[in-house]
PDB file of C-alpha atoms in Angstrom:
ATOM      1  CA  MET A   1     -29.492 129.096 -73.948  1.00 69.00           C
ATOM      2  CA  ILE A   2     -29.393 131.550 -76.861  1.00 78.00           C
ATOM      3  CA  ARG A   3     -26.490 129.623 -78.379  1.00 84.00           C
ATOM      4  CA  SER A   4     -28.495 126.398 -78.435  1.00 90.00           C
ATOM      5  CA  GLU A   5     -31.469 128.218 -79.984  1.00 94.00           C
ATOM      6  CA  LEU A   6     -29.310 129.672 -82.748  1.00 94.00           C
ATOM      7  CA  ASP A   7     -27.697 126.298 -83.353  1.00 93.00           C
ATOM      8  CA  ALA A   8     -31.129 124.662 -83.551  1.00 93.00           C
ATOM      9  CA  ALA A   9     -32.238 127.292 -86.072  1.00 94.00           C
ATOM     10  CA  ARG A  10     -29.023 126.720 -88.058  1.00 94.00           C
ATOM     11  CA  ILE A  11     -27.968 130.349 -87.811  1.00 95.00           C
ATOM     12  CA  ASP A  12     -24.192 130.179 -88.109  1.00 93.00           C
ATOM     13  CA  GLU A  13     -22.901 133.539 -89.382  1.00 91.00           C
ATOM     14  CA  PRO A  14     -21.385 135.442 -86.407  1.00 90.00           C
ATOM     15  CA  ARG A  15     -22.842 138.889 -87.175  1.00 90.00           C
ATOM     16  CA  LEU A  16     -26.253 137.412 -87.816  1.00 91.00           C
ATOM     17  CA  ARG A  17     -26.083 135.501 -84.550  1.00 93.00           C
ATOM     18  CA  GLU A  18     -25.306 138.780 -82.803  1.00 93.00           C
ATOM     19  CA  GLY A  19     -28.407 140.325 -84.384  1.00 93.00           C
ATOM     20  CA  TYR A  20     -30.655 137.561 -83.135  1.00 95.00           C
ATOM     21  CA  ARG A  21     -29.012 137.788 -79.725  1.00 94.00           C
ATOM     22  CA  ARG A  22     -29.818 141.493 -79.569  1.00 92.00           C
ATOM     23  CA  CYS A  23     -33.443 140.849 -80.530  1.00 92.00           C
ATOM     24  CA  ARG A  24     -33.748 138.269 -77.787  1.00 93.00           C
ATOM     25  CA  GLU A  25     -32.445 140.814 -75.275  1.00 91.00           C
ATOM     26  CA  LEU A  26     -35.078 143.332 -76.397  1.00 88.00           C
ATOM     27  CA  ASN A  27     -37.818 140.747 -75.986  1.00 87.00           C
ATOM     28  CA  ALA A  28     -36.609 139.755 -72.531  1.00 87.00           C
ATOM     29  CA  ALA A  29     -36.337 143.379 -71.374  1.00 84.00           C
ATOM     30  CA  HIS A  30     -39.608 144.767 -72.722  1.00 82.00           C
ATOM     31  CA  GLY A  31     -42.043 141.894 -73.256  1.00 75.00           C
ATOM     32  CA  ARG A  32     -42.143 139.881 -70.054  1.00 75.00           C
ATOM     33  CA  THR A  33     -45.330 137.950 -70.802  1.00 78.00           C
ATOM     34  CA  PHE A  34     -44.520 137.532 -74.479  1.00 81.00           C
ATOM     35  CA  PHE A  35     -40.951 136.453 -73.758  1.00 84.00           C
ATOM     36  CA  LEU A  36     -42.124 133.902 -71.222  1.00 84.00           C
ATOM     37  CA  ALA A  37     -44.533 132.433 -73.774  1.00 85.00           C
ATOM     38  CA  THR A  38     -41.800 132.172 -76.422  1.00 88.00           C
ATOM     39  CA  ARG A  39     -39.888 129.872 -74.079  1.00 88.00           C
ATOM     40  CA  LEU A  40     -42.569 127.280 -74.858  1.00 90.00           C
ATOM     41  CA  LEU A  41     -41.689 127.213 -78.551  1.00 93.00           C
ATOM     42  CA  ALA A  42     -39.219 124.747 -79.973  1.00 92.00           C
ATOM     43  CA  PRO A  43     -35.665 126.178 -79.845  1.00 93.00           C
ATOM     44  CA  ASP A  44     -35.435 126.508 -83.631  1.00 95.00           C
ATOM     45  CA  GLN A  45     -38.569 128.726 -83.687  1.00 95.00           C
ATOM     46  CA  ARG A  46     -37.549 131.201 -80.992  1.00 95.00           C
ATOM     47  CA  PRO A  47     -34.924 133.301 -82.821  1.00 96.00           C
ATOM     48  CA  ALA A  48     -37.380 134.250 -85.584  1.00 96.00           C
ATOM     49  CA  ILE A  49     -40.027 135.314 -83.075  1.00 96.00           C
ATOM     50  CA  HIS A  50     -37.445 137.391 -81.201  1.00 94.00           C
ATOM     51  CA  ALA A  51     -36.392 139.050 -84.468  1.00 95.00           C
ATOM     52  CA  LEU A  52     -39.951 140.052 -85.353  1.00 95.00           C
ATOM     53  CA  TYR A  53     -40.463 141.424 -81.851  1.00 91.00           C
ATOM     54  CA  GLY A  54     -37.153 143.294 -82.027  1.00 89.00           C
ATOM     55  CA  PHE A  55     -38.199 145.085 -85.208  1.00 92.00           C
ATOM     56  CA  ALA A  56     -41.534 146.106 -83.667  1.00 91.00           C
ATOM     57  CA  ARG A  57     -39.689 147.326 -80.586  1.00 88.00           C
ATOM     58  CA  TYR A  58     -37.387 149.428 -82.753  1.00 85.00           C
ATOM     59  CA  ALA A  59     -40.356 151.315 -84.178  1.00 87.00           C
ATOM     60  CA  ASP A  60     -42.047 151.644 -80.780  1.00 85.00           C
ATOM     61  CA  ASP A  61     -38.938 153.176 -79.274  1.00 83.00           C
ATOM     62  CA  ILE A  62     -38.871 155.814 -82.012  1.00 83.00           C
ATOM     63  CA  LEU A  63     -42.489 156.762 -81.379  1.00 80.00           C
ATOM     64  CA  ASP A  64     -42.632 156.512 -77.599  1.00 71.00           C
ATOM     65  CA  ASP A  65     -39.389 158.282 -76.723  1.00 64.00           C
ATOM     66  CA  LEU A  66     -40.558 160.694 -74.028  1.00 55.00           C
ATOM     67  CA  ASP A  67     -37.637 163.087 -74.544  1.00 65.00           C
ATOM     68  CA  PRO A  68     -39.440 166.455 -75.043  1.00 62.00           C
ATOM     69  CA  THR A  69     -36.592 167.721 -77.218  1.00 71.00           C
ATOM     70  CA  VAL A  70     -37.333 165.061 -79.851  1.00 74.00           C
ATOM     71  CA  GLY A  71     -40.024 166.546 -82.068  1.00 84.00           C
ATOM     72  CA  THR A  72     -42.507 164.844 -84.362  1.00 86.00           C
ATOM     73  CA  ASP A  73     -40.451 165.769 -87.414  1.00 88.00           C
ATOM     74  CA  VAL A  74     -37.400 163.992 -85.997  1.00 88.00           C
ATOM     75  CA  ARG A  75     -39.448 160.906 -85.094  1.00 87.00           C
ATOM     76  CA  ALA A  76     -40.964 160.871 -88.590  1.00 91.00           C
ATOM     77  CA  GLU A  77     -37.507 161.080 -90.136  1.00 91.00           C
ATOM     78  CA  ARG A  78     -36.186 158.240 -87.966  1.00 88.00           C
ATOM     79  CA  LEU A  79     -39.185 156.066 -88.791  1.00 90.00           C
ATOM     80  CA  GLN A  80     -38.725 156.735 -92.501  1.00 92.00           C
ATOM     81  CA  GLN A  81     -35.052 155.845 -92.222  1.00 90.00           C
ATOM     82  CA  LEU A  82     -36.017 152.560 -90.556  1.00 89.00           C
ATOM     83  CA  SER A  83     -38.475 151.846 -93.373  1.00 91.00           C
ATOM     84  CA  ASP A  84     -35.989 152.759 -96.087  1.00 90.00           C
ATOM     85  CA  GLN A  85     -33.302 150.588 -94.556  1.00 89.00           C
ATOM     86  CA  PHE A  86     -35.598 147.613 -94.133  1.00 89.00           C
ATOM     87  CA  PHE A  87     -36.912 147.674 -97.703  1.00 89.00           C
ATOM     88  CA  ALA A  88     -33.537 148.506 -99.267  1.00 86.00           C
ATOM     89  CA  GLY A  89     -32.559 144.850 -99.207  1.00 75.00           C
ATOM     90  CA  GLY A  90     -29.119 143.525 -98.383  1.00 68.00           C
ATOM     91  CA  ASP A  91     -27.868 141.900 -95.218  1.00 68.00           C
ATOM     92  CA  HIS A  92     -27.837 145.021 -92.984  1.00 71.00           C
ATOM     93  CA  THR A  93     -24.560 144.013 -91.382  1.00 67.00           C
ATOM     94  CA  GLY A  94     -24.320 147.434 -89.739  1.00 79.00           C
ATOM     95  CA  ASP A  95     -27.614 147.057 -87.863  1.00 87.00           C
ATOM     96  CA  PRO A  96     -28.012 143.799 -85.928  1.00 88.00           C
ATOM     97  CA  VAL A  97     -31.792 144.016 -85.445  1.00 89.00           C
ATOM     98  CA  LEU A  98     -32.469 144.738 -89.120  1.00 92.00           C
ATOM     99  CA  ALA A  99     -30.087 141.947 -90.102  1.00 92.00           C
ATOM    100  CA  ALA A 100     -32.047 139.466 -87.995  1.00 94.00           C
ATOM    101  CA  VAL A 101     -35.531 140.534 -89.075  1.00 95.00           C
ATOM    102  CA  THR A 102     -34.708 140.616 -92.797  1.00 94.00           C
ATOM    103  CA  HIS A 103     -33.127 137.173 -92.470  1.00 95.00           C
ATOM    104  CA  THR A 104     -36.297 135.921 -90.762  1.00 96.00           C
ATOM    105  CA  ALA A 105     -38.554 137.513 -93.391  1.00 96.00           C
ATOM    106  CA  ARG A 106     -36.646 135.783 -96.181  1.00 95.00           C
ATOM    107  CA  ARG A 107     -36.352 132.430 -94.460  1.00 96.00           C
ATOM    108  CA  TYR A 108     -40.071 132.181 -93.725  1.00 97.00           C
ATOM    109  CA  ARG A 109     -41.202 134.052 -96.848  1.00 96.00           C
ATOM    110  CA  ILE A 110     -43.179 136.574 -94.824  1.00 97.00           C
ATOM    111  CA  ASP A 111     -45.227 138.853 -97.046  1.00 96.00           C
ATOM    112  CA  PRO A 112     -43.461 142.271 -97.250  1.00 95.00           C
ATOM    113  CA  ARG A 113     -46.868 143.949 -97.213  1.00 96.00           C
ATOM    114  CA  LEU A 114     -47.240 142.959 -93.560  1.00 97.00           C
ATOM    115  CA  PHE A 115     -44.211 145.105 -92.724  1.00 96.00           C
ATOM    116  CA  GLU A 116     -45.609 147.910 -94.878  1.00 96.00           C
ATOM    117  CA  ASP A 117     -48.894 147.744 -92.954  1.00 96.00           C
ATOM    118  CA  PHE A 118     -47.036 147.763 -89.647  1.00 96.00           C
ATOM    119  CA  LEU A 119     -44.973 150.824 -90.538  1.00 95.00           C
ATOM    120  CA  ALA A 120     -48.062 152.603 -91.888  1.00 95.00           C
ATOM    121  CA  SER A 121     -49.745 152.252 -88.495  1.00 95.00           C
ATOM    122  CA  MET A 122     -46.614 153.462 -86.757  1.00 94.00           C
ATOM    123  CA  ARG A 123     -46.732 156.587 -88.923  1.00 94.00           C
ATOM    124  CA  MET A 124     -50.311 157.141 -87.779  1.00 94.00           C
ATOM    125  CA  ASP A 125     -49.013 157.485 -84.226  1.00 91.00           C
ATOM    126  CA  LEU A 126     -47.063 160.545 -85.317  1.00 91.00           C
ATOM    127  CA  SER A 127     -50.192 162.556 -86.034  1.00 92.00           C
ATOM    128  CA  VAL A 128     -53.370 160.685 -85.066  1.00 95.00           C
ATOM    129  CA  THR A 129     -54.326 161.105 -81.410  1.00 95.00           C
ATOM    130  CA  ASP A 130     -58.004 160.059 -81.457  1.00 96.00           C
ATOM    131  CA  TYR A 131     -60.108 157.507 -83.323  1.00 98.00           C
ATOM    132  CA  PRO A 132     -63.696 158.500 -84.172  1.00 98.00           C
ATOM    133  CA  ASN A 133     -65.134 154.994 -84.508  1.00 98.00           C
ATOM    134  CA  ARG A 134     -64.422 151.263 -84.572  1.00 98.00           C
ATOM    135  CA  ASP A 135     -63.497 151.278 -88.263  1.00 98.00           C
ATOM    136  CA  ALA A 136     -60.787 153.855 -87.598  1.00 98.00           C
ATOM    137  CA  ILE A 137     -59.196 151.947 -84.718  1.00 98.00           C
ATOM    138  CA  ASN A 138     -59.467 148.701 -86.676  1.00 97.00           C
ATOM    139  CA  LEU A 139     -57.540 150.327 -89.526  1.00 97.00           C
ATOM    140  CA  TYR A 140     -54.786 151.242 -87.075  1.00 97.00           C
ATOM    141  CA  MET A 141     -54.740 147.746 -85.574  1.00 97.00           C
ATOM    142  CA  ARG A 142     -54.534 146.139 -89.001  1.00 97.00           C
ATOM    143  CA  GLY A 143     -50.904 147.198 -89.071  1.00 96.00           C
ATOM    144  CA  SER A 144     -50.009 147.535 -85.420  1.00 94.00           C
ATOM    145  CA  ALA A 145     -51.462 144.218 -84.218  1.00 96.00           C
ATOM    146  CA  GLU A 146     -52.989 142.020 -86.907  1.00 97.00           C
ATOM    147  CA  ALA A 147     -49.929 142.289 -89.152  1.00 97.00           C
ATOM    148  CA  ILE A 148     -47.712 141.019 -86.344  1.00 95.00           C
ATOM    149  CA  GLY A 149     -50.008 138.060 -85.739  1.00 96.00           C
ATOM    150  CA  LEU A 150     -49.753 137.245 -89.433  1.00 97.00           C
ATOM    151  CA  GLN A 151     -45.972 137.717 -89.480  1.00 97.00           C
ATOM    152  CA  VAL A 152     -45.448 135.041 -86.843  1.00 96.00           C
ATOM    153  CA  LEU A 153     -47.860 132.558 -88.430  1.00 97.00           C
ATOM    154  CA  PRO A 154     -45.299 131.046 -90.859  1.00 97.00           C
ATOM    155  CA  VAL A 155     -42.919 130.550 -87.933  1.00 97.00           C
ATOM    156  CA  LEU A 156     -45.573 128.808 -85.849  1.00 97.00           C
ATOM    157  CA  GLY A 157     -46.747 126.600 -88.672  1.00 97.00           C
ATOM    158  CA  THR A 158     -50.279 125.341 -89.370  1.00 97.00           C
ATOM    159  CA  VAL A 159     -52.069 122.070 -90.024  1.00 97.00           C
ATOM    160  CA  VAL A 160     -54.336 123.746 -92.588  1.00 97.00           C
ATOM    161  CA  PRO A 161     -53.601 126.152 -95.445  1.00 96.00           C
ATOM    162  CA  VAL A 162     -52.208 129.360 -93.955  1.00 95.00           C
ATOM    163  CA  GLU A 163     -55.102 131.443 -95.261  1.00 96.00           C
ATOM    164  CA  GLU A 164     -57.517 129.403 -93.126  1.00 98.00           C
ATOM    165  CA  ALA A 165     -55.589 130.141 -89.944  1.00 98.00           C
ATOM    166  CA  ALA A 166     -54.886 133.789 -90.817  1.00 98.00           C
ATOM    167  CA  PRO A 167     -58.149 135.333 -89.487  1.00 98.00           C
ATOM    168  CA  TYR A 168     -57.552 133.770 -86.075  1.00 98.00           C
ATOM    169  CA  ALA A 169     -53.904 134.865 -85.943  1.00 98.00           C
ATOM    170  CA  ALA A 170     -54.932 138.397 -86.855  1.00 98.00           C
ATOM    171  CA  ALA A 171     -57.680 138.355 -84.219  1.00 98.00           C
ATOM    172  CA  LEU A 172     -55.280 137.247 -81.493  1.00 97.00           C
ATOM    173  CA  GLY A 173     -52.949 140.115 -82.330  1.00 96.00           C
ATOM    174  CA  ARG A 174     -55.948 142.432 -82.145  1.00 97.00           C
ATOM    175  CA  ALA A 175     -57.038 140.958 -78.803  1.00 97.00           C
ATOM    176  CA  PHE A 176     -53.595 141.535 -77.306  1.00 96.00           C
ATOM    177  CA  GLN A 177     -53.620 145.151 -78.430  1.00 97.00           C
ATOM    178  CA  LEU A 178     -57.160 145.794 -77.223  1.00 98.00           C
ATOM    179  CA  THR A 179     -55.982 144.507 -73.847  1.00 97.00           C
ATOM    180  CA  ASN A 180     -53.100 146.970 -73.918  1.00 95.00           C
ATOM    181  CA  PHE A 181     -55.463 149.807 -74.835  1.00 97.00           C
ATOM    182  CA  LEU A 182     -57.572 149.111 -71.743  1.00 97.00           C
ATOM    183  CA  ARG A 183     -54.623 148.610 -69.420  1.00 97.00           C
ATOM    184  CA  ASP A 184     -52.729 151.657 -70.666  1.00 96.00           C
ATOM    185  CA  VAL A 185     -55.500 154.279 -70.924  1.00 97.00           C
ATOM    186  CA  ASP A 186     -53.759 156.467 -68.357  1.00 97.00           C
ATOM    187  CA  GLU A 187     -50.284 156.039 -69.840  1.00 94.00           C
ATOM    188  CA  ASP A 188     -51.532 156.757 -73.355  1.00 95.00           C
ATOM    189  CA  LEU A 189     -53.167 159.984 -72.175  1.00 96.00           C
ATOM    190  CA  LEU A 190     -49.730 161.186 -71.086  1.00 91.00           C
ATOM    191  CA  ARG A 191     -48.630 160.740 -74.694  1.00 87.00           C
ATOM    192  CA  GLY A 192     -51.685 162.627 -75.904  1.00 91.00           C
ATOM    193  CA  ARG A 193     -53.403 159.549 -77.356  1.00 94.00           C
ATOM    194  CA  VAL A 194     -56.745 157.841 -76.844  1.00 97.00           C
ATOM    195  CA  TYR A 195     -57.046 154.420 -78.464  1.00 97.00           C
ATOM    196  CA  LEU A 196     -60.748 153.897 -77.717  1.00 98.00           C
ATOM    197  CA  PRO A 197     -63.450 154.673 -80.336  1.00 98.00           C
ATOM    198  CA  ALA A 198     -64.821 158.141 -79.611  1.00 98.00           C
ATOM    199  CA  ASP A 199     -68.383 157.328 -80.660  1.00 98.00           C
ATOM    200  CA  GLU A 200     -68.521 154.284 -78.367  1.00 98.00           C
ATOM    201  CA  LEU A 201     -67.186 156.366 -75.477  1.00 98.00           C
ATOM    202  CA  ALA A 202     -69.727 159.090 -76.233  1.00 98.00           C
ATOM    203  CA  ALA A 203     -72.542 156.547 -75.922  1.00 98.00           C
ATOM    204  CA  HIS A 204     -71.605 156.421 -72.223  1.00 98.00           C
ATOM    205  CA  GLY A 205     -71.163 160.178 -71.872  1.00 98.00           C
ATOM    206  CA  VAL A 206     -67.370 159.972 -72.052  1.00 98.00           C
ATOM    207  CA  ASP A 207     -64.974 162.219 -73.961  1.00 98.00           C
ATOM    208  CA  ARG A 208     -61.279 163.098 -73.755  1.00 97.00           C
ATOM    209  CA  ASP A 209     -61.923 165.813 -71.177  1.00 97.00           C
ATOM    210  CA  LEU A 210     -63.557 163.339 -68.814  1.00 98.00           C
ATOM    211  CA  LEU A 211     -60.709 160.886 -69.294  1.00 98.00           C
ATOM    212  CA  MET A 212     -58.257 163.652 -68.412  1.00 97.00           C
ATOM    213  CA  TRP A 213     -60.309 164.453 -65.320  1.00 98.00           C
ATOM    214  CA  CYS A 214     -59.972 160.810 -64.279  1.00 98.00           C
ATOM    215  CA  HIS A 215     -56.231 160.993 -64.886  1.00 97.00           C
ATOM    216  CA  GLN A 216     -55.837 164.177 -62.846  1.00 97.00           C
ATOM    217  CA  HIS A 217     -57.971 162.944 -59.940  1.00 97.00           C
ATOM    218  CA  ARG A 218     -56.695 159.345 -60.041  1.00 96.00           C
ATOM    219  CA  ARG A 219     -60.179 157.868 -60.057  1.00 96.00           C
ATOM    220  CA  THR A 220     -62.580 156.257 -62.526  1.00 97.00           C
ATOM    221  CA  ASP A 221     -65.787 158.174 -63.113  1.00 98.00           C
ATOM    222  CA  PRO A 222     -68.869 155.879 -63.277  1.00 98.00           C
ATOM    223  CA  ARG A 223     -69.461 156.874 -66.903  1.00 98.00           C
ATOM    224  CA  VAL A 224     -65.899 155.922 -67.782  1.00 98.00           C
ATOM    225  CA  ARG A 225     -66.294 152.662 -65.890  1.00 98.00           C
ATOM    226  CA  GLY A 226     -69.316 151.817 -68.029  1.00 98.00           C
ATOM    227  CA  ALA A 227     -67.451 152.668 -71.231  1.00 98.00           C
ATOM    228  CA  LEU A 228     -64.453 150.581 -70.242  1.00 98.00           C
ATOM    229  CA  ALA A 229     -66.682 147.651 -69.320  1.00 98.00           C
ATOM    230  CA  ALA A 230     -68.170 147.748 -72.825  1.00 98.00           C
ATOM    231  CA  GLN A 231     -64.688 147.761 -74.372  1.00 98.00           C
ATOM    232  CA  HIS A 232     -63.735 144.933 -72.040  1.00 98.00           C
ATOM    233  CA  GLU A 233     -66.556 142.751 -73.388  1.00 98.00           C
ATOM    234  CA  ILE A 234     -65.564 143.454 -76.996  1.00 98.00           C
ATOM    235  CA  THR A 235     -62.033 142.344 -76.130  1.00 98.00           C
ATOM    236  CA  ARG A 236     -63.324 139.165 -74.491  1.00 97.00           C
ATOM    237  CA  GLN A 237     -65.288 138.337 -77.641  1.00 98.00           C
ATOM    238  CA  THR A 238     -62.154 138.855 -79.719  1.00 98.00           C
ATOM    239  CA  TYR A 239     -60.235 136.392 -77.539  1.00 98.00           C
ATOM    240  CA  ARG A 240     -62.998 133.809 -77.851  1.00 98.00           C
ATOM    241  CA  PHE A 241     -62.850 133.942 -81.628  1.00 98.00           C
ATOM    242  CA  ALA A 242     -59.037 133.940 -81.744  1.00 98.00           C
ATOM    243  CA  ASN A 243     -58.713 131.034 -79.322  1.00 97.00           C
ATOM    244  CA  SER A 244     -60.974 128.888 -81.474  1.00 98.00           C
ATOM    245  CA  GLY A 245     -58.241 128.943 -84.109  1.00 98.00           C
ATOM    246  CA  ILE A 246     -55.365 127.685 -81.938  1.00 97.00           C
ATOM    247  CA  ALA A 247     -56.132 124.107 -82.991  1.00 97.00           C
ATOM    248  CA  LEU A 248     -55.225 125.110 -86.558  1.00 98.00           C
ATOM    249  CA  LEU A 249     -51.614 125.724 -85.553  1.00 97.00           C
ATOM    250  CA  ALA A 250     -48.856 123.139 -85.669  1.00 95.00           C
ATOM    251  CA  PRO A 251     -49.137 121.046 -82.465  1.00 94.00           C
ATOM    252  CA  ARG A 252     -45.733 122.123 -81.172  1.00 93.00           C
ATOM    253  CA  SER A 253     -46.792 125.791 -81.334  1.00 94.00           C
ATOM    254  CA  ARG A 254     -50.175 125.514 -79.639  1.00 94.00           C
ATOM    255  CA  PRO A 255     -48.944 125.541 -76.000  1.00 92.00           C
ATOM    256  CA  CYS A 256     -47.048 128.790 -76.576  1.00 92.00           C
ATOM    257  CA  VAL A 257     -49.973 130.595 -78.172  1.00 94.00           C
ATOM    258  CA  ALA A 258     -52.499 129.222 -75.676  1.00 94.00           C
ATOM    259  CA  THR A 259     -50.281 130.328 -72.784  1.00 92.00           C
ATOM    260  CA  ALA A 260     -49.796 133.826 -74.214  1.00 92.00           C
ATOM    261  CA  SER A 261     -53.539 134.134 -74.746  1.00 95.00           C
ATOM    262  CA  GLN A 262     -54.301 132.956 -71.215  1.00 94.00           C
ATOM    263  CA  LEU A 263     -51.821 135.334 -69.600  1.00 92.00           C
ATOM    264  CA  TYR A 264     -52.962 138.344 -71.614  1.00 93.00           C
ATOM    265  CA  GLY A 265     -56.561 137.368 -70.922  1.00 94.00           C
ATOM    266  CA  GLU A 266     -55.794 137.379 -67.221  1.00 95.00           C
ATOM    267  CA  ILE A 267     -54.764 141.015 -67.530  1.00 95.00           C
ATOM    268  CA  LEU A 268     -58.397 141.615 -68.454  1.00 95.00           C
ATOM    269  CA  ASP A 269     -59.379 139.726 -65.295  1.00 95.00           C
ATOM    270  CA  ARG A 270     -57.209 142.058 -63.229  1.00 96.00           C
ATOM    271  CA  ILE A 271     -58.710 145.144 -64.865  1.00 97.00           C
ATOM    272  CA  GLU A 272     -62.233 143.933 -64.157  1.00 97.00           C
ATOM    273  CA  ALA A 273     -61.363 142.859 -60.599  1.00 96.00           C
ATOM    274  CA  SER A 274     -60.049 146.366 -59.887  1.00 96.00           C
ATOM    275  CA  ASP A 275     -63.417 147.792 -60.996  1.00 97.00           C
ATOM    276  CA  PHE A 276     -61.599 149.419 -63.919  1.00 97.00           C
ATOM    277  CA  ALA A 277     -59.291 151.470 -61.704  1.00 97.00           C
ATOM    278  CA  VAL A 278     -56.906 151.980 -64.640  1.00 97.00           C
ATOM    279  CA  PHE A 279     -56.017 155.508 -63.500  1.00 97.00           C
ATOM    280  CA  THR A 280     -54.471 154.385 -60.214  1.00 95.00           C
ATOM    281  CA  HIS A 281     -52.471 151.290 -61.147  1.00 90.00           C
ATOM    282  CA  ARG A 282     -51.388 149.245 -64.144  1.00 92.00           C
ATOM    283  CA  ALA A 283     -52.972 145.802 -64.225  1.00 93.00           C
ATOM    284  CA  THR A 284     -50.426 142.996 -64.276  1.00 91.00           C
ATOM    285  CA  VAL A 285     -50.283 139.258 -63.761  1.00 89.00           C
ATOM    286  CA  GLY A 286     -47.967 138.419 -60.875  1.00 87.00           C
ATOM    287  CA  LYS A 287     -44.708 136.589 -61.420  1.00 84.00           C
ATOM    288  CA  VAL A 288     -45.793 133.504 -59.471  1.00 89.00           C
ATOM    289  CA  ARG A 289     -48.968 133.212 -61.528  1.00 89.00           C
ATOM    290  CA  ARG A 290     -47.090 133.744 -64.803  1.00 83.00           C
ATOM    291  CA  LEU A 291     -44.630 131.006 -63.912  1.00 83.00           C
ATOM    292  CA  ARG A 292     -47.399 128.625 -62.889  1.00 86.00           C
ATOM    293  CA  VAL A 293     -49.269 129.092 -66.164  1.00 85.00           C
ATOM    294  CA  ALA A 294     -46.045 128.879 -68.158  1.00 79.00           C
ATOM    295  CA  GLY A 295     -45.015 125.747 -66.272  1.00 84.00           C
ATOM    296  CA  ALA A 296     -48.200 123.974 -67.290  1.00 83.00           C
ATOM    297  CA  GLY A 297     -47.661 125.163 -70.851  1.00 78.00           C
ATOM    298  CA  LEU A 298     -44.098 123.910 -70.794  1.00 74.00           C
ATOM    299  CA  ILE A 299     -45.280 120.399 -70.000  1.00 80.00           C
ATOM    300  CA  ARG A 300     -47.772 120.519 -72.879  1.00 78.00           C
ATOM    301  CA  SER A 301     -45.066 121.893 -75.165  1.00 74.00           C
ATOM    302  CA  TRP A 302     -42.624 119.105 -74.252  1.00 69.00           C
ATOM    303  CA  ARG A 303     -45.289 116.466 -74.858  1.00 77.00           C
ATOM    304  CA  ALA A 304     -46.221 117.981 -78.239  1.00 73.00           C
ATOM    305  CA  ARG A 305     -42.596 118.071 -79.398  1.00 69.00           C
ATOM    306  CA  THR A 306     -41.945 114.551 -78.136  1.00 72.00           C
ATOM    307  CA  SER A 307     -45.031 113.282 -79.946  1.00 67.00           C
ATOM    308  CA  ALA A 308     -43.919 115.017 -83.143  1.00 56.00           C
ATOM    309  CA  GLU A 309     -40.500 113.391 -82.922  1.00 50.00           C
ATOM    310  CA  ASP A 310     -42.088 109.974 -82.353  1.00 43.00           C
ATOM    311  CA  ASP A 311     -44.223 110.465 -85.468  1.00 43.00           C
ATOM    312  CA  ARG A 312     -41.258 111.142 -87.756  1.00 41.00           C
ATOM    313  CA  PRO A 313     -40.677 108.555 -90.495  1.00 35.00           C
ATOM    314  CA  GLY A 314     -38.316 105.909 -89.211  1.00 39.00           C
ATOM    315  CA  ALA A 315     -38.884 106.721 -85.536  1.00 38.00           C
ATOM    316  CA  GLU A 316     -39.297 103.720 -83.304  1.00 36.00           C
TER     317      GLU A 316
END
């Protein structure tokens, strides 16, 4: 399968093909929902999406390594090395993931500032453990989520000028991350981080100490439940706005994005259905359900690609 994708994308150089292959493996191993959605893209689009995910995964692995012997200074140095290598130019033949992502960035003319924003937010994770208000968390998400949505936009293609579709792409990236913040409250506490605005939590009588109490007792205090419900509604609103922009994408890309949005949105359904029991289990969408949603998306994707081929000049 990967060979046909690389052939479709006209990626011929052996070392570069190995880089894209490695990125695809990272996506398959760590992004189950995202990887499933990428299967709905046309084969020539998939390698670039895998490369962008692989680069993000590289940075995440540096930051989220739970080895207690790896200090913040070492993580900061590794992240800076990644940044230096990426922006140094060249083909990065010694690093397959960097080779693939730099090739993708050049091919699709992705704005380098989006990678700068992403790495800036990753650096924040080295020292920032709490966010006082919505503006602060939005600043973090500008690089960690919105930038990624904007990176993939040239790969997906649009039927309007890119700048018209950009706010919706950024919002969808933000919606995905807000979903992760809700789902992973307990896991993030173990890393010493709280990705929910402190002032909005305080409005419900919630602070870090109460969140830690919930973690230690494996239960959701009613005040925390109220705070999480408020964050849940903000996330729903973000999805509604983002989804209204899917029609601005190239037709062949819409089934993939719609499917990813639906599956991530269903994680919110699971969180709400559990009565926000995020300290006892991690909300997930079951495999059967994921395959059912993806199957419907696959049919829409096939129809969109077939229609596009029929509309080509000279097609009968």
